[in-house]
Short mmCIF file of C-alpha atoms in Angstrom, two decimals:
data_model
loop_
_atom_site.label_atom_id
_atom_site.label_comp_id
_atom_site.label_asym_id
_atom_site.label_seq_id
_atom_site.Cartn_x
_atom_site.Cartn_y
_atom_site.Cartn_z
CA MET A 1 21.68 31.44 22.24
CA ILE A 2 18.13 31.44 23.70
CA SER A 3 17.64 35.08 22.61
CA MET A 4 18.22 34.07 18.96
CA LEU A 5 15.48 31.45 18.96
CA PRO A 6 12.21 32.26 17.17
CA GLU A 7 9.39 33.63 19.32
CA LEU A 8 6.04 31.83 19.72
CA SER A 9 2.86 33.57 18.70
CA HIS A 10 -0.13 33.63 21.06
CA HIS A 11 -1.87 30.83 19.21
CA GLU A 12 1.35 28.77 19.24
CA ILE A 13 1.54 29.21 22.99
CA LEU A 14 -1.99 27.88 23.24
CA ARG A 15 -1.27 25.02 20.82
CA TYR A 16 1.82 23.86 22.74
CA SER A 17 0.54 24.74 26.21
CA ARG A 18 0.87 21.14 27.51
CA HIS A 19 4.55 21.26 26.50
CA LEU A 20 5.08 24.61 28.15
CA LEU A 21 3.86 23.20 31.44
CA ILE A 22 6.70 20.62 31.46
CA PRO A 23 9.80 22.08 33.17
CA GLU A 24 12.10 20.07 30.88
CA VAL A 25 10.52 21.67 27.84
CA GLY A 26 8.97 24.97 28.78
CA LEU A 27 8.86 28.05 26.57
CA ASP A 28 12.58 27.94 25.69
CA GLY A 29 12.35 24.25 24.75
CA GLN A 30 9.38 24.87 22.51
CA ARG A 31 11.26 27.66 20.81
CA ARG A 32 14.13 25.23 20.23
CA LEU A 33 11.72 22.80 18.58
CA LYS A 34 10.44 25.58 16.35
CA ALA A 35 14.03 26.31 15.29
CA SER A 36 14.82 22.61 14.70
CA SER A 37 14.95 20.66 11.44
CA VAL A 38 14.52 16.95 10.91
CA LEU A 39 14.78 14.78 7.80
CA ILE A 40 12.58 11.64 7.66
CA ILE A 41 13.60 8.94 5.19
CA GLY A 42 10.44 7.14 4.21
CA THR A 43 6.73 8.02 4.71
CA GLY A 44 5.49 4.47 5.24
CA GLY A 45 4.86 2.49 8.39
CA LEU A 46 7.58 4.08 10.53
CA GLY A 47 7.60 7.42 8.81
CA SER A 48 3.83 7.93 9.40
CA PRO A 49 3.83 8.21 13.21
CA VAL A 50 7.24 9.94 13.22
CA ALA A 51 6.00 12.66 10.85
CA LEU A 52 2.68 13.10 12.62
CA TYR A 53 4.15 13.42 16.11
CA LEU A 54 7.01 15.70 15.11
CA ALA A 55 4.59 17.91 13.24
CA ALA A 56 2.21 17.98 16.25
CA ALA A 57 5.14 18.70 18.59
CA GLY A 58 6.08 21.83 16.61
CA VAL A 59 9.39 20.87 14.95
CA GLY A 60 9.77 23.87 12.68
CA ARG A 61 11.11 22.26 9.54
CA ILE A 62 10.54 18.64 8.49
CA GLY A 63 11.81 17.02 5.32
CA LEU A 64 10.19 13.96 3.77
CA VAL A 65 11.94 11.59 1.35
CA ASP A 66 9.96 8.99 -0.57
CA TYR A 67 9.13 8.23 -4.20
CA ASP A 68 6.27 5.81 -3.88
CA VAL A 69 2.55 6.35 -4.26
CA VAL A 70 -0.13 5.44 -1.71
CA ASP A 71 -1.40 1.88 -2.25
CA PHE A 72 -4.47 0.31 -0.77
CA SER A 73 -2.36 -2.26 1.05
CA ASN A 74 -0.46 0.53 2.83
CA LEU A 75 -3.48 1.66 4.83
CA GLN A 76 -3.30 -1.19 7.36
CA ARG A 77 -0.27 0.48 9.01
CA GLN A 78 0.69 3.75 7.24
CA VAL A 79 -1.70 5.92 9.21
CA ILE A 80 -0.66 9.26 7.78
CA HIS A 81 -2.37 8.28 4.51
CA GLY A 82 -6.07 7.70 3.87
CA THR A 83 -8.33 6.06 1.33
CA ALA A 84 -8.76 9.36 -0.50
CA SER A 85 -4.98 9.50 -1.01
CA ILE A 86 -4.65 6.18 -2.92
CA GLY A 87 -2.57 6.76 -6.07
CA GLU A 88 -1.23 10.07 -4.68
CA LEU A 89 2.49 10.62 -4.10
CA LYS A 90 3.26 9.59 -0.53
CA VAL A 91 5.24 12.77 0.16
CA GLU A 92 2.30 14.90 -1.05
CA SER A 93 -0.22 12.89 0.96
CA ALA A 94 1.94 13.10 4.09
CA ARG A 95 2.61 16.81 3.75
CA LYS A 96 -1.07 17.55 3.35
CA ARG A 97 -1.90 15.63 6.53
CA MET A 98 0.94 17.21 8.51
CA LEU A 99 0.01 20.75 7.53
CA ASP A 100 -3.62 20.06 8.37
CA LEU A 101 -2.37 18.93 11.80
CA ASN A 102 -0.08 21.91 12.25
CA PRO A 103 -0.03 24.71 9.60
CA ASP A 104 2.67 26.56 11.53
CA ILE A 105 5.47 24.22 10.42
CA GLN A 106 7.43 23.93 7.17
CA VAL A 107 7.32 20.60 5.30
CA ASP A 108 9.80 20.01 2.49
CA ILE A 109 9.21 17.06 0.15
CA TYR A 110 11.72 15.12 -1.97
CA ASN A 111 9.90 12.79 -4.38
CA GLU A 112 13.06 10.87 -5.36
CA PRO A 113 15.07 7.86 -4.22
CA PHE A 114 17.54 8.57 -1.47
CA THR A 115 20.89 7.64 -3.07
CA SER A 116 24.57 8.28 -2.72
CA GLU A 117 24.31 10.89 -5.44
CA ASN A 118 21.69 13.09 -3.78
CA ALA A 119 21.94 12.20 -0.01
CA ARG A 120 24.32 15.01 0.95
CA ARG A 121 22.26 17.62 -0.96
CA ILE A 122 18.96 16.51 0.63
CA ALA A 123 20.32 16.11 4.13
CA GLU A 124 22.39 19.29 4.30
CA PRO A 125 19.69 21.64 5.78
CA TYR A 126 18.68 19.20 8.57
CA GLU A 127 20.24 18.67 11.96
CA LEU A 128 18.81 15.20 12.58
CA ILE A 129 17.96 12.25 10.35
CA ILE A 130 15.34 9.61 11.09
CA ASP A 131 15.52 6.28 9.23
CA GLY A 132 12.06 5.00 8.41
CA THR A 133 13.02 2.59 5.61
CA ASP A 134 13.00 -1.19 5.47
CA ASN A 135 15.89 -2.01 3.17
CA PHE A 136 19.59 -2.47 3.97
CA PRO A 137 21.16 -0.27 1.24
CA THR A 138 19.35 2.78 2.57
CA ARG A 139 20.16 1.92 6.20
CA TYR A 140 23.87 1.76 5.44
CA LEU A 141 23.61 4.94 3.38
CA VAL A 142 21.88 6.83 6.16
CA ASN A 143 24.43 5.58 8.66
CA ASP A 144 27.48 6.51 6.63
CA LEU A 145 26.02 9.86 5.73
CA CYS A 146 25.35 10.68 9.40
CA VAL A 147 28.88 9.62 10.41
CA LEU A 148 30.51 11.64 7.62
CA THR A 149 28.40 14.73 8.31
CA GLY A 150 28.32 14.56 12.09
CA LYS A 151 24.57 14.05 12.45
CA ALA A 152 22.60 11.70 14.69
CA ASN A 153 20.66 8.81 13.12
CA VAL A 154 17.45 7.76 14.83
CA TYR A 155 17.07 4.13 13.74
CA GLY A 156 14.05 1.87 13.76
CA SER A 157 13.14 -1.41 12.18
CA ILE A 158 10.07 -3.69 12.26
CA PHE A 159 9.11 -7.22 11.26
CA ARG A 160 5.93 -9.10 12.10
CA PHE A 161 5.69 -8.56 15.91
CA ASP A 162 9.23 -7.37 16.61
CA GLY A 163 10.80 -3.94 16.51
CA GLN A 164 14.15 -2.28 17.24
CA VAL A 165 15.07 1.31 18.08
CA SER A 166 18.41 3.02 18.68
CA VAL A 167 20.23 6.31 18.21
CA PHE A 168 23.45 6.01 16.30
CA ASP A 169 25.68 9.02 16.84
CA ALA A 170 29.37 8.36 16.05
CA ARG A 171 30.38 11.51 17.96
CA ARG A 172 29.14 10.00 21.23
CA GLY A 173 28.85 6.28 20.66
CA PRO A 174 28.69 3.50 18.10
CA CYS A 175 27.24 3.70 14.63
CA TYR A 176 25.04 1.18 12.78
CA ARG A 177 28.11 -0.42 11.21
CA CYS A 178 29.60 -1.02 14.64
CA LEU A 179 26.62 -3.31 15.29
CA PHE A 180 26.26 -4.72 11.78
CA PRO A 181 29.64 -4.44 9.95
CA GLU A 182 28.31 -6.36 6.95
CA PRO A 183 24.77 -6.71 5.58
CA PRO A 184 23.08 -10.12 5.75
CA PRO A 185 23.23 -12.33 2.59
CA PRO A 186 20.66 -11.26 0.02
CA GLY A 187 17.31 -12.90 0.65
CA LEU A 188 18.11 -14.01 4.22
CA VAL A 189 15.94 -11.32 5.87
CA PRO A 190 12.51 -10.91 4.31
CA SER A 191 10.93 -7.51 4.01
CA CYS A 192 7.64 -6.57 5.59
CA ALA A 193 6.03 -7.00 2.09
CA GLU A 194 7.17 -10.64 2.15
CA GLY A 195 6.85 -11.53 5.83
CA GLY A 196 4.12 -9.19 7.04
CA VAL A 197 3.88 -6.80 9.95
CA LEU A 198 1.28 -6.27 12.70
CA GLY A 199 -0.43 -3.01 11.80
CA VAL A 200 0.15 -1.29 15.17
CA LEU A 201 3.80 -2.24 15.43
CA PRO A 202 5.15 0.64 13.32
CA GLY A 203 3.00 2.96 15.47
CA THR A 204 4.85 1.76 18.57
CA ILE A 205 8.31 1.86 17.07
CA GLY A 206 7.74 5.09 15.14
CA SER A 207 6.46 6.79 18.31
CA LEU A 208 9.65 5.69 20.10
CA GLN A 209 11.72 7.12 17.27
CA ALA A 210 9.83 10.39 17.50
CA THR A 211 10.42 10.43 21.24
CA GLU A 212 14.18 9.96 20.80
CA ALA A 213 14.19 12.74 18.18
CA LEU A 214 12.46 15.17 20.54
CA LYS A 215 14.83 14.32 23.38
CA LEU A 216 17.82 14.96 21.08
CA LEU A 217 16.43 18.28 19.80
CA LEU A 218 15.58 19.45 23.32
CA GLY A 219 18.80 18.10 24.88
CA ILE A 220 16.87 16.30 27.64
CA GLY A 221 16.79 12.77 29.07
CA GLU A 222 19.04 9.89 28.15
CA PRO A 223 18.86 9.03 24.41
CA LEU A 224 19.39 5.50 23.17
CA ILE A 225 23.01 6.14 22.27
CA GLY A 226 24.94 2.93 22.84
CA LYS A 227 21.78 1.01 23.51
CA LEU A 228 19.50 -1.07 21.25
CA LEU A 229 15.91 -1.37 22.36
CA LEU A 230 14.24 -4.67 21.39
CA TYR A 231 10.39 -4.81 21.49
CA ASN A 232 8.11 -7.80 21.08
CA ALA A 233 4.44 -7.13 20.83
CA LEU A 234 3.30 -10.67 21.56
CA ASP A 235 4.62 -10.67 25.13
CA MET A 236 4.80 -6.87 25.43
CA SER A 237 8.49 -7.05 26.35
CA PHE A 238 11.12 -4.31 26.15
CA GLU A 239 14.74 -5.41 26.39
CA PHE A 240 17.92 -3.38 26.04
CA VAL A 241 21.25 -4.46 24.58
CA ARG A 242 24.35 -2.41 25.41
CA LEU A 243 26.34 -1.46 22.29
CA ARG A 244 29.99 -0.58 22.12
CA LYS A 245 31.86 1.45 19.57
CA ASN A 246 34.00 -0.74 17.30
CA PRO A 247 37.46 0.82 17.13
CA ASN A 248 37.99 -1.01 13.84
CA CYS A 249 34.68 0.17 12.33
CA LYS A 250 35.16 0.90 8.61
CA VAL A 251 33.33 4.21 8.78
CA CYS A 252 33.62 5.58 12.34
CA GLY A 253 36.77 3.75 13.58
CA SER A 254 40.19 5.26 14.20
CA GLN A 255 41.30 4.36 10.64
CA PRO A 256 38.14 4.46 8.52
CA GLU A 257 38.08 2.85 5.10
CA VAL A 258 34.78 4.45 4.03
CA THR A 259 35.41 8.21 3.67
CA GLU A 260 32.84 8.86 0.94
CA LEU A 261 29.42 7.48 0.16
CA ILE A 262 29.61 4.25 -1.84
CA ASP A 263 27.36 2.10 -4.03
CA TYR A 264 25.13 0.65 -1.32
CA GLU A 265 23.08 -1.57 -3.62
CA ALA A 266 26.31 -3.30 -4.71
CA PHE A 267 27.50 -3.44 -1.08
CA CYS A 268 24.31 -5.13 0.12
CA GLY A 269 23.61 -7.13 -3.03
CA VAL A 270 19.97 -6.03 -3.16
CA PRO A 271 18.08 -3.05 -4.61
CA GLY A 272 17.65 -0.04 -2.35
CA HIS A 273 13.85 0.07 -2.85
CA ASP A 274 11.04 -0.34 -0.37
CA HIS A 275 8.26 -0.91 -2.84
CA VAL A 276 9.51 -2.23 -6.19
CA GLU A 277 9.02 -5.96 -6.43
CA GLY A 278 11.85 -8.06 -7.87
CA ALA A 279 12.03 -9.28 -11.40
CA VAL A 280 14.73 -11.52 -12.82
CA GLY A 281 14.66 -10.52 -16.47
CA GLY A 282 17.23 -11.88 -18.82
CA GLY A 283 14.71 -14.30 -20.38
CA TRP A 284 13.89 -15.97 -17.08
CA ASP A 285 10.62 -14.05 -16.43
CA ILE A 286 7.20 -15.13 -17.63
CA THR A 287 4.14 -12.90 -17.43
CA ALA A 288 0.78 -14.05 -16.06
CA ALA A 289 -0.72 -13.84 -19.57
CA GLU A 290 2.12 -15.87 -21.04
CA LEU A 291 1.73 -18.51 -18.29
CA ALA A 292 -2.01 -18.71 -18.99
CA GLU A 293 -1.32 -19.42 -22.67
CA LEU A 294 1.31 -21.97 -21.73
CA LEU A 295 -1.09 -23.84 -19.47
CA LYS A 296 -3.73 -23.83 -22.21
CA SER A 297 -1.28 -25.56 -24.55
CA ASN A 298 -1.46 -28.68 -22.43
CA ARG A 299 2.34 -28.80 -22.07
CA GLN A 300 3.55 -30.49 -18.90
CA VAL A 301 4.47 -27.61 -16.63
CA GLN A 302 5.16 -27.84 -12.93
CA LEU A 303 3.98 -24.83 -10.91
CA LEU A 304 6.17 -24.34 -7.88
CA ASP A 305 4.75 -22.16 -5.07
CA VAL A 306 7.51 -20.90 -2.72
CA ARG A 307 5.22 -18.97 -0.34
CA GLU A 308 4.50 -20.00 3.23
CA PRO A 309 1.73 -22.56 3.94
CA HIS A 310 -0.63 -20.06 5.59
CA GLU A 311 -0.66 -18.00 2.40
CA LEU A 312 -2.56 -20.81 0.64
CA GLN A 313 -5.59 -19.72 2.63
CA ILE A 314 -5.52 -16.40 0.82
CA SER A 315 -5.02 -17.56 -2.76
CA CYS A 316 -3.56 -20.54 -4.62
CA LEU A 317 -3.09 -21.92 -8.11
CA GLU A 318 -4.58 -25.30 -8.83
CA GLY A 319 -2.02 -28.08 -9.22
CA ALA A 320 0.86 -26.02 -7.81
CA ARG A 321 3.39 -27.74 -5.54
CA LEU A 322 4.22 -25.90 -2.32
CA ILE A 323 7.82 -25.79 -1.17
CA PRO A 324 8.50 -22.65 0.93
CA LEU A 325 11.62 -20.76 -0.06
CA GLY A 326 13.32 -21.52 3.26
CA GLN A 327 13.01 -25.27 2.55
CA LEU A 328 13.83 -25.25 -1.11
CA ALA A 329 17.58 -25.87 -0.84
CA SER A 330 17.05 -29.04 1.20
CA ARG A 331 14.28 -30.35 -1.04
CA LEU A 332 15.73 -29.92 -4.53
CA SER A 333 15.86 -33.72 -4.92
CA GLU A 334 12.05 -33.72 -5.04
CA LEU A 335 12.07 -31.73 -8.27
CA ASP A 336 12.68 -32.98 -11.84
CA THR A 337 15.36 -31.03 -13.67
CA THR A 338 14.00 -32.20 -17.04
CA GLN A 339 10.50 -30.82 -16.48
CA GLU A 340 9.42 -27.27 -17.37
CA MET A 341 8.79 -25.29 -14.21
CA VAL A 342 7.33 -21.94 -13.29
CA VAL A 343 8.11 -20.60 -9.82
CA PHE A 344 5.84 -18.10 -8.12
CA CYS A 345 5.24 -16.35 -4.82
CA LYS A 346 3.11 -13.37 -3.78
CA ALA A 347 4.71 -10.68 -5.96
CA GLY A 348 7.81 -12.15 -7.54
CA THR A 349 10.54 -11.35 -5.05
CA ARG A 350 10.87 -14.69 -3.27
CA SER A 351 10.39 -16.65 -6.50
CA ALA A 352 13.22 -14.65 -8.07
CA ARG A 353 15.52 -15.81 -5.28
CA ALA A 354 14.17 -19.34 -5.69
CA LEU A 355 14.95 -19.22 -9.37
CA GLU A 356 18.55 -18.18 -8.67
CA LEU A 357 18.87 -21.15 -6.36
CA LEU A 358 17.39 -23.51 -8.96
CA LEU A 359 19.67 -22.19 -11.72
CA SER A 360 22.75 -22.64 -9.54
CA ALA A 361 21.66 -26.25 -8.89
CA GLY A 362 21.50 -27.01 -12.62
CA PHE A 363 17.83 -26.41 -13.41
CA ARG A 364 17.41 -24.83 -16.79
CA LYS A 365 13.76 -25.28 -17.82
CA VAL A 366 12.55 -22.84 -15.22
CA LYS A 367 10.81 -19.45 -15.26
CA ASN A 368 9.80 -16.86 -12.66
CA LEU A 369 6.20 -15.60 -12.67
CA LYS A 370 6.68 -11.86 -12.88
CA GLY A 371 4.52 -10.13 -10.29
CA GLY A 372 3.66 -13.45 -8.64
CA ILE A 373 0.19 -14.75 -7.89
CA ASN A 374 -0.98 -11.12 -7.42
CA ALA A 375 -0.25 -10.51 -11.11
CA TRP A 376 -2.14 -13.69 -11.99
CA ALA A 377 -5.15 -12.43 -9.94
CA ALA A 378 -4.97 -9.00 -11.64
CA GLU A 379 -4.47 -10.15 -15.20
CA VAL A 380 -5.90 -13.65 -15.51
CA ASP A 381 -8.20 -14.73 -12.63
CA PRO A 382 -9.97 -11.83 -10.87
CA SER A 383 -11.74 -14.32 -8.59
CA LEU A 384 -8.51 -14.50 -6.62
CA PRO A 385 -7.79 -11.72 -4.09
CA ILE A 386 -4.73 -9.53 -4.27
CA TYR A 387 -2.88 -9.16 -1.02
#
């Protein structure tokens, strides 16, 4: 009922005056936004523009879920944070910026991982969920949660120059699982931390997610339900793919198999973290300091670099052999199984996958450089940059 919506103060009317002039929004629409609640999963590249624009638009209650801290390397794309916020909790940094932008809204923060154990509790007060993560376990968790609780899921993803946006609402169309019934094999799709992302790309995709959220909250326009928007920044192209609901979908189909939240890390075969770099453990890791001592001992050790060739321009280890991870399986014959080997990449994630491949192929004298060449730069050779 319109009469039950919160009133706008005089200064709010002035703040939102450009909205009030739009017939599709108007005074009643702005009151709806003030009464609305949105949960944003992640305050990184995508979460930054989403949170800023929803705060500026006057969405009355916004929840933020993240458990990372602001890192210097985030600032290239995570525009809600600043240099002064380095080392601060991302949710605290984001809330501070949002309330500076609009002190008339409520910002709830959840400094914890979003998991099957806490997802229902965190999401319960919010009518709409926006997925700003970059890992598959959380994407499937958000999707299943939205299907099971009857909420819409505003989805976005980014990689290098490409982005995707859609609205998954099982009440009116397909869900994420209708499009992707199973996650890709672990390691097949690199994260932004491994493959990179153009700094402005999350601004474009996040702004589109915020647009879809406002349309849903206001009940205007045609949301991207049943459509997947594909964006490429290099040729500035927008394409649309029509999506259909899968009647056999395991979560939103006529006979669903998934009726409760499951273990999504086990389902996807990868950790549900955006920022924690991989480590193998189990005796297969070697630290930068340990590798330095090993190299000083004059033992014959092959250093295997599984990064991409262009990364050598940033930093490299003398004497290392370059075989990018994507080529490793076809080039195993070039390596000596009898020789001690240390595999490394930027931060230890790709090399951990390379080590698993080497072990499965019969290599045994092999270690993974924990933390990658960045750890070497931080602990052994400060002349190398960290990236």
